[in-house]
C-alpha positions as CSV (number, residue, x, y, z in Angstrom):
1,X,-46.1,68.3,-80.5
2,X,-47.2,70.5,-83.2
3,X,-48.5,73.8,-81.5
4,X,-46.1,74.4,-79.0
5,X,-43.3,74.0,-81.5
6,X,-45.0,76.2,-84.0
7,X,-46.0,78.9,-81.5
8,X,-42.8,81.0,-81.8
9,X,-43.6,81.6,-85.8
10,X,-47.4,81.9,-84.9
11,X,-46.7,84.5,-82.3
12,X,-44.9,86.7,-85.0
13,X,-48.4,87.3,-86.6
14,X,-50.4,87.8,-83.3
15,X,-51.9,91.0,-82.2
16,X,-53.9,92.1,-79.4
17,X,-57.4,91.8,-79.9
18,X,-60.3,91.2,-77.5
19,X,-59.2,91.0,-73.9
20,X,-60.6,87.8,-71.9
21,X,-61.2,87.8,-68.3
22,X,-58.8,86.7,-65.6
23,X,-57.8,83.0,-66.2
24,X,-56.5,81.5,-63.0
25,X,-54.1,78.6,-64.1
26,X,-52.2,75.8,-62.3
27,X,-49.6,74.4,-64.7
28,X,-48.0,71.2,-64.1
29,X,-44.7,71.3,-62.4
30,X,-42.2,68.5,-61.6
31,X,-38.9,68.3,-59.3
32,X,-36.2,65.9,-60.5
33,X,-33.6,65.8,-57.4
34,X,-30.5,63.9,-56.0
35,X,-28.3,65.0,-52.9
36,X,-27.0,67.7,-54.8
37,X,-28.9,68.9,-57.8
38,X,-32.4,70.1,-58.2
39,X,-34.1,70.7,-61.8
40,X,-37.7,71.8,-61.8
41,X,-39.7,71.0,-64.7
42,X,-42.3,73.6,-65.9
43,X,-44.9,72.8,-68.7
44,X,-45.5,75.9,-70.7
45,X,-47.6,77.4,-73.4
46,X,-45.6,79.6,-75.7
47,X,-48.2,82.4,-76.1
48,X,-50.7,83.5,-73.7
49,X,-53.5,86.1,-73.6
50,X,-53.3,88.9,-70.9
51,X,-55.2,88.4,-67.8
52,X,-54.0,84.6,-67.3
53,X,-52.5,84.0,-63.7
54,X,-50.4,81.3,-63.4
55,X,-47.4,82.3,-61.2
56,X,-48.5,80.2,-58.1
57,X,-46.5,79.9,-55.0
58,X,-44.9,76.6,-56.3
59,X,-44.0,78.3,-59.2
60,X,-42.4,81.2,-57.5
61,X,-40.4,78.9,-55.4
62,X,-39.0,77.2,-58.4
63,X,-38.1,80.5,-60.3
64,X,-36.5,82.0,-57.0
65,X,-34.5,78.7,-56.2
66,X,-33.2,78.1,-59.7
67,X,-29.5,79.4,-60.9
68,X,-30.4,78.9,-64.4
69,X,-33.3,78.9,-66.8
70,X,-33.5,76.5,-69.7
71,X,-35.9,76.8,-72.7
72,X,-36.6,75.5,-75.9
73,X,-35.0,78.1,-77.9
74,X,-32.8,81.3,-77.0
75,X,-34.1,84.5,-76.7
76,X,-34.0,86.8,-79.8
77,X,-35.4,90.2,-81.1
78,X,-38.6,89.8,-82.7
79,X,-37.5,91.0,-86.0
80,X,-34.7,88.4,-85.9
81,X,-37.0,85.5,-85.1
82,X,-39.4,86.7,-87.9
83,X,-36.4,86.8,-90.5
84,X,-35.5,83.0,-89.7
85,X,-39.0,82.3,-89.9
86,X,-39.5,84.0,-93.2
87,X,-36.3,82.4,-94.8
88,X,-37.3,78.7,-94.0
89,X,-40.9,79.3,-94.8
90,X,-40.9,80.3,-98.3
91,X,-39.8,78.8,-101.6
92,X,-40.5,79.4,-105.4
93,X,-42.5,77.2,-107.3
94,X,-44.9,76.1,-105.1
95,X,-48.4,74.8,-106.1
96,X,-51.5,77.1,-105.1
97,X,-52.5,76.5,-101.6
98,X,-55.9,75.5,-102.7
99,X,-54.6,72.6,-104.5
100,X,-52.8,71.2,-101.3
101,X,-56.0,70.6,-99.3
102,X,-59.0,68.1,-100.1
103,X,-61.4,69.9,-102.3
104,X,-64.1,69.5,-99.3
105,X,-61.6,71.7,-97.2
106,X,-61.2,74.6,-99.4
107,X,-63.9,76.9,-98.1
108,X,-62.4,76.2,-94.4
109,X,-59.0,76.9,-95.7
110,X,-60.3,80.3,-96.7
111,X,-62.1,80.9,-93.3
112,X,-58.8,80.0,-91.7
113,X,-56.9,82.4,-93.8
114,X,-59.2,85.4,-93.1
115,X,-59.1,84.5,-89.5
116,X,-55.1,84.9,-89.6
117,X,-55.6,87.9,-91.4
118,X,-53.8,86.7,-94.7
119,X,-54.7,86.3,-98.3
120,X,-54.4,83.2,-100.1
121,X,-51.8,84.7,-102.6
122,X,-49.5,85.0,-99.4
123,X,-50.0,81.6,-98.3
124,X,-49.3,80.3,-101.9
125,X,-45.8,81.5,-101.5
126,X,-45.2,79.3,-98.1
127,X,-44.3,75.8,-97.7
128,X,-47.2,73.7,-96.3
129,X,-45.8,73.1,-92.9
130,X,-45.5,76.9,-92.6
131,X,-49.0,77.7,-93.7
132,X,-50.1,75.3,-91.1
133,X,-48.0,77.2,-88.4
134,X,-49.7,80.6,-89.8
135,X,-53.3,79.2,-89.9
136,X,-52.9,77.8,-86.1
137,X,-52.4,81.2,-84.9
138,X,-56.0,82.5,-85.9
139,X,-57.8,81.5,-82.7
140,X,-54.7,82.6,-80.4
141,X,-54.7,85.9,-82.3
142,X,-58.5,86.3,-81.9
143,X,-58.0,86.0,-77.8
144,X,-55.2,88.5,-77.9
145,X,-52.3,85.9,-77.1
146,X,-48.8,87.1,-77.6
147,X,-45.4,85.5,-77.0
148,X,-44.7,88.3,-74.9
149,X,-47.4,87.1,-72.1
150,X,-46.0,83.7,-72.7
151,X,-44.7,81.7,-69.7
152,X,-41.3,81.7,-71.1
153,X,-41.1,85.1,-71.9
154,X,-42.1,86.1,-68.3
155,X,-40.1,83.6,-66.4
156,X,-37.1,84.6,-68.8
157,X,-37.7,88.4,-67.6
158,X,-37.6,87.4,-63.9
159,X,-34.3,85.5,-64.7
160,X,-32.7,88.5,-66.5
161,X,-33.8,90.9,-63.5
162,X,-32.2,88.6,-60.9
163,X,-29.0,88.7,-63.3
164,X,-29.4,84.7,-63.7
165,X,-28.4,82.9,-66.9
166,X,-30.5,81.4,-69.8
167,X,-29.7,78.6,-71.9
168,X,-31.4,76.6,-74.8
169,X,-32.2,73.0,-75.6
170,X,-32.5,74.0,-79.4
171,X,-32.7,76.7,-81.9
172,X,-35.5,78.5,-83.8
173,X,-33.7,77.6,-87.0
174,X,-33.0,73.8,-85.9
175,X,-36.7,73.8,-84.9
176,X,-37.9,74.9,-88.4
177,X,-35.3,72.7,-90.3
178,X,-37.1,69.6,-88.7
179,X,-40.3,70.9,-90.6
180,X,-38.3,70.9,-94.0
181,X,-37.2,67.4,-93.3
182,X,-40.8,66.2,-93.5
183,X,-42.1,65.0,-96.7
184,X,-44.8,66.9,-98.5
185,X,-47.7,64.4,-97.6
186,X,-46.9,64.9,-93.7
187,X,-46.6,68.8,-94.5
188,X,-50.0,68.7,-96.2
189,X,-51.5,66.5,-93.1
190,X,-50.3,69.3,-90.6
191,X,-52.1,71.7,-92.8
192,X,-55.2,69.8,-92.8
193,X,-55.2,69.5,-89.2
194,X,-54.8,73.1,-88.6
195,X,-57.7,73.7,-90.8
196,X,-59.8,71.0,-88.9
197,X,-58.9,71.9,-85.4
198,X,-60.0,75.8,-85.3
199,X,-60.4,75.3,-81.4
200,X,-57.0,73.8,-80.8
201,X,-55.6,76.9,-79.0
202,X,-58.7,77.1,-76.8
203,X,-58.5,73.7,-76.0
204,X,-54.6,73.6,-75.4
205,X,-55.0,76.5,-73.1
206,X,-57.7,74.9,-70.9
207,X,-55.8,71.6,-70.7
208,X,-52.6,73.6,-69.7
209,X,-54.1,75.5,-67.3
210,X,-55.6,72.7,-65.7
211,X,-52.3,70.6,-65.0
212,X,-54.0,67.6,-66.1
213,X,-51.5,65.7,-67.9
214,X,-53.9,63.1,-69.4
215,X,-55.9,66.1,-70.8
216,X,-52.9,67.7,-72.0
217,X,-51.9,64.5,-73.9
218,X,-55.4,63.9,-75.0
219,X,-55.5,67.3,-76.5
220,X,-52.4,67.1,-79.0
221,X,-53.2,63.5,-79.9
222,X,-55.7,64.3,-82.6
223,X,-52.9,66.1,-84.6
224,X,-50.5,63.0,-84.8
225,X,-53.4,60.5,-85.4
226,X,-52.9,58.4,-88.0
227,X,-49.2,59.9,-88.7
228,X,-46.8,58.4,-86.2
229,X,-43.8,59.8,-88.1
230,X,-44.9,63.1,-87.1
231,X,-45.1,62.4,-83.6
232,X,-41.7,60.8,-83.8
233,X,-40.0,63.7,-85.5
234,X,-41.6,66.3,-83.8
235,X,-42.1,65.1,-80.0
236,X,-40.6,61.7,-79.3
237,X,-37.1,62.0,-80.5
238,X,-36.8,65.6,-79.2
239,X,-38.1,64.4,-75.8
240,X,-35.4,61.7,-76.0
241,X,-32.6,64.4,-76.4
242,X,-34.1,66.6,-73.9
243,X,-34.2,63.8,-71.2
244,X,-31.0,63.0,-72.1
245,X,-29.4,66.3,-71.5
246,X,-31.4,66.6,-67.9
247,X,-30.0,63.4,-66.9
248,X,-26.5,64.4,-67.9
249,X,-27.0,67.8,-65.9
250,X,-28.2,65.9,-62.9
251,X,-24.5,64.8,-62.5
252,X,-23.3,68.3,-61.8
253,X,-24.5,70.1,-58.6
254,X,-27.0,73.3,-58.8
255,X,-30.5,74.0,-59.2
256,X,-32.1,74.6,-62.8
257,X,-35.6,75.4,-63.9
258,X,-36.4,73.7,-67.3
259,X,-39.4,75.5,-68.9
260,X,-40.8,73.6,-72.2
261,X,-44.2,73.1,-73.9
262,X,-46.6,71.2,-71.7
263,X,-47.0,68.5,-74.2
264,X,-43.5,67.6,-73.9
265,X,-44.2,66.7,-70.2
266,X,-47.4,64.6,-70.6
267,X,-47.9,60.9,-71.7
268,X,-46.0,57.7,-72.4
269,X,-43.2,59.3,-74.2
270,X,-42.8,62.5,-72.4
271,X,-39.5,63.7,-70.8
272,X,-41.3,63.0,-67.3
273,X,-41.7,59.1,-68.2
274,X,-38.4,59.0,-70.0
275,X,-36.4,60.6,-66.9
276,X,-38.4,57.8,-64.7
277,X,-37.3,55.2,-67.1
278,X,-33.7,56.3,-66.4
279,X,-34.3,55.6,-62.6
280,X,-34.4,59.0,-61.9
281,X,-36.9,60.5,-59.0
282,X,-39.7,62.8,-60.7
283,X,-41.8,64.2,-58.1
284,X,-45.1,65.9,-59.2
285,X,-45.1,69.2,-57.0
286,X,-48.0,70.8,-58.6
């Protein structure tokens, strides 16, 4: 799923702007359980505006009961995350950014760049996938969304306050390296979709808050339409690795909260679907 995967990069460019009214959200939550192991699966959104109320009684129960938090990537200082992104995002000898989109989309490219607070010169030194990441942050920036308000950050603070450990399924560098493996044509498709889907964050936020998995899956489908290889690399293969980790973790006793982007838990190739295909009992709690 493009947006949640890119959110860590996007959040580095986000500053608080207009403050929205309080939003009541009920994110999707599942429980995988056997006689001595419980794994909670919480669908997240990585950057949120202030004023989103999502810590429901069911989620509070999962957080309080879990002995360990597992997220997509480890916690790291913002400056370290920014440096990692910058090192992966930039390259010499790239064509002008305007040449990497169809002529009919160049005005929208300029508009998206202005919304993100960046110039064409700045974007021109970035790889196409990195420009897509950067431009996708324009709408969330306008809503005042930050990674500090995101679900993982809030949950991590609660675990840290309780002295409970946090682990990760991937690294930021590993995530960004996936984009570098994409051919330029696929990267430019990501860029085009980022320009076309100017209301993508708003739709993602609404779908996540509803907890409607069909709606969540439908929100991300346009980003991969006509590009199955993108979905395979960015979503399906990762879901397969994560579901394998969860299945293996079910062989040891304890209680774990796994908090990952909501799109990874929705649809026919989701982590939830893959766990059920392995014969595990996955119960929707919220």
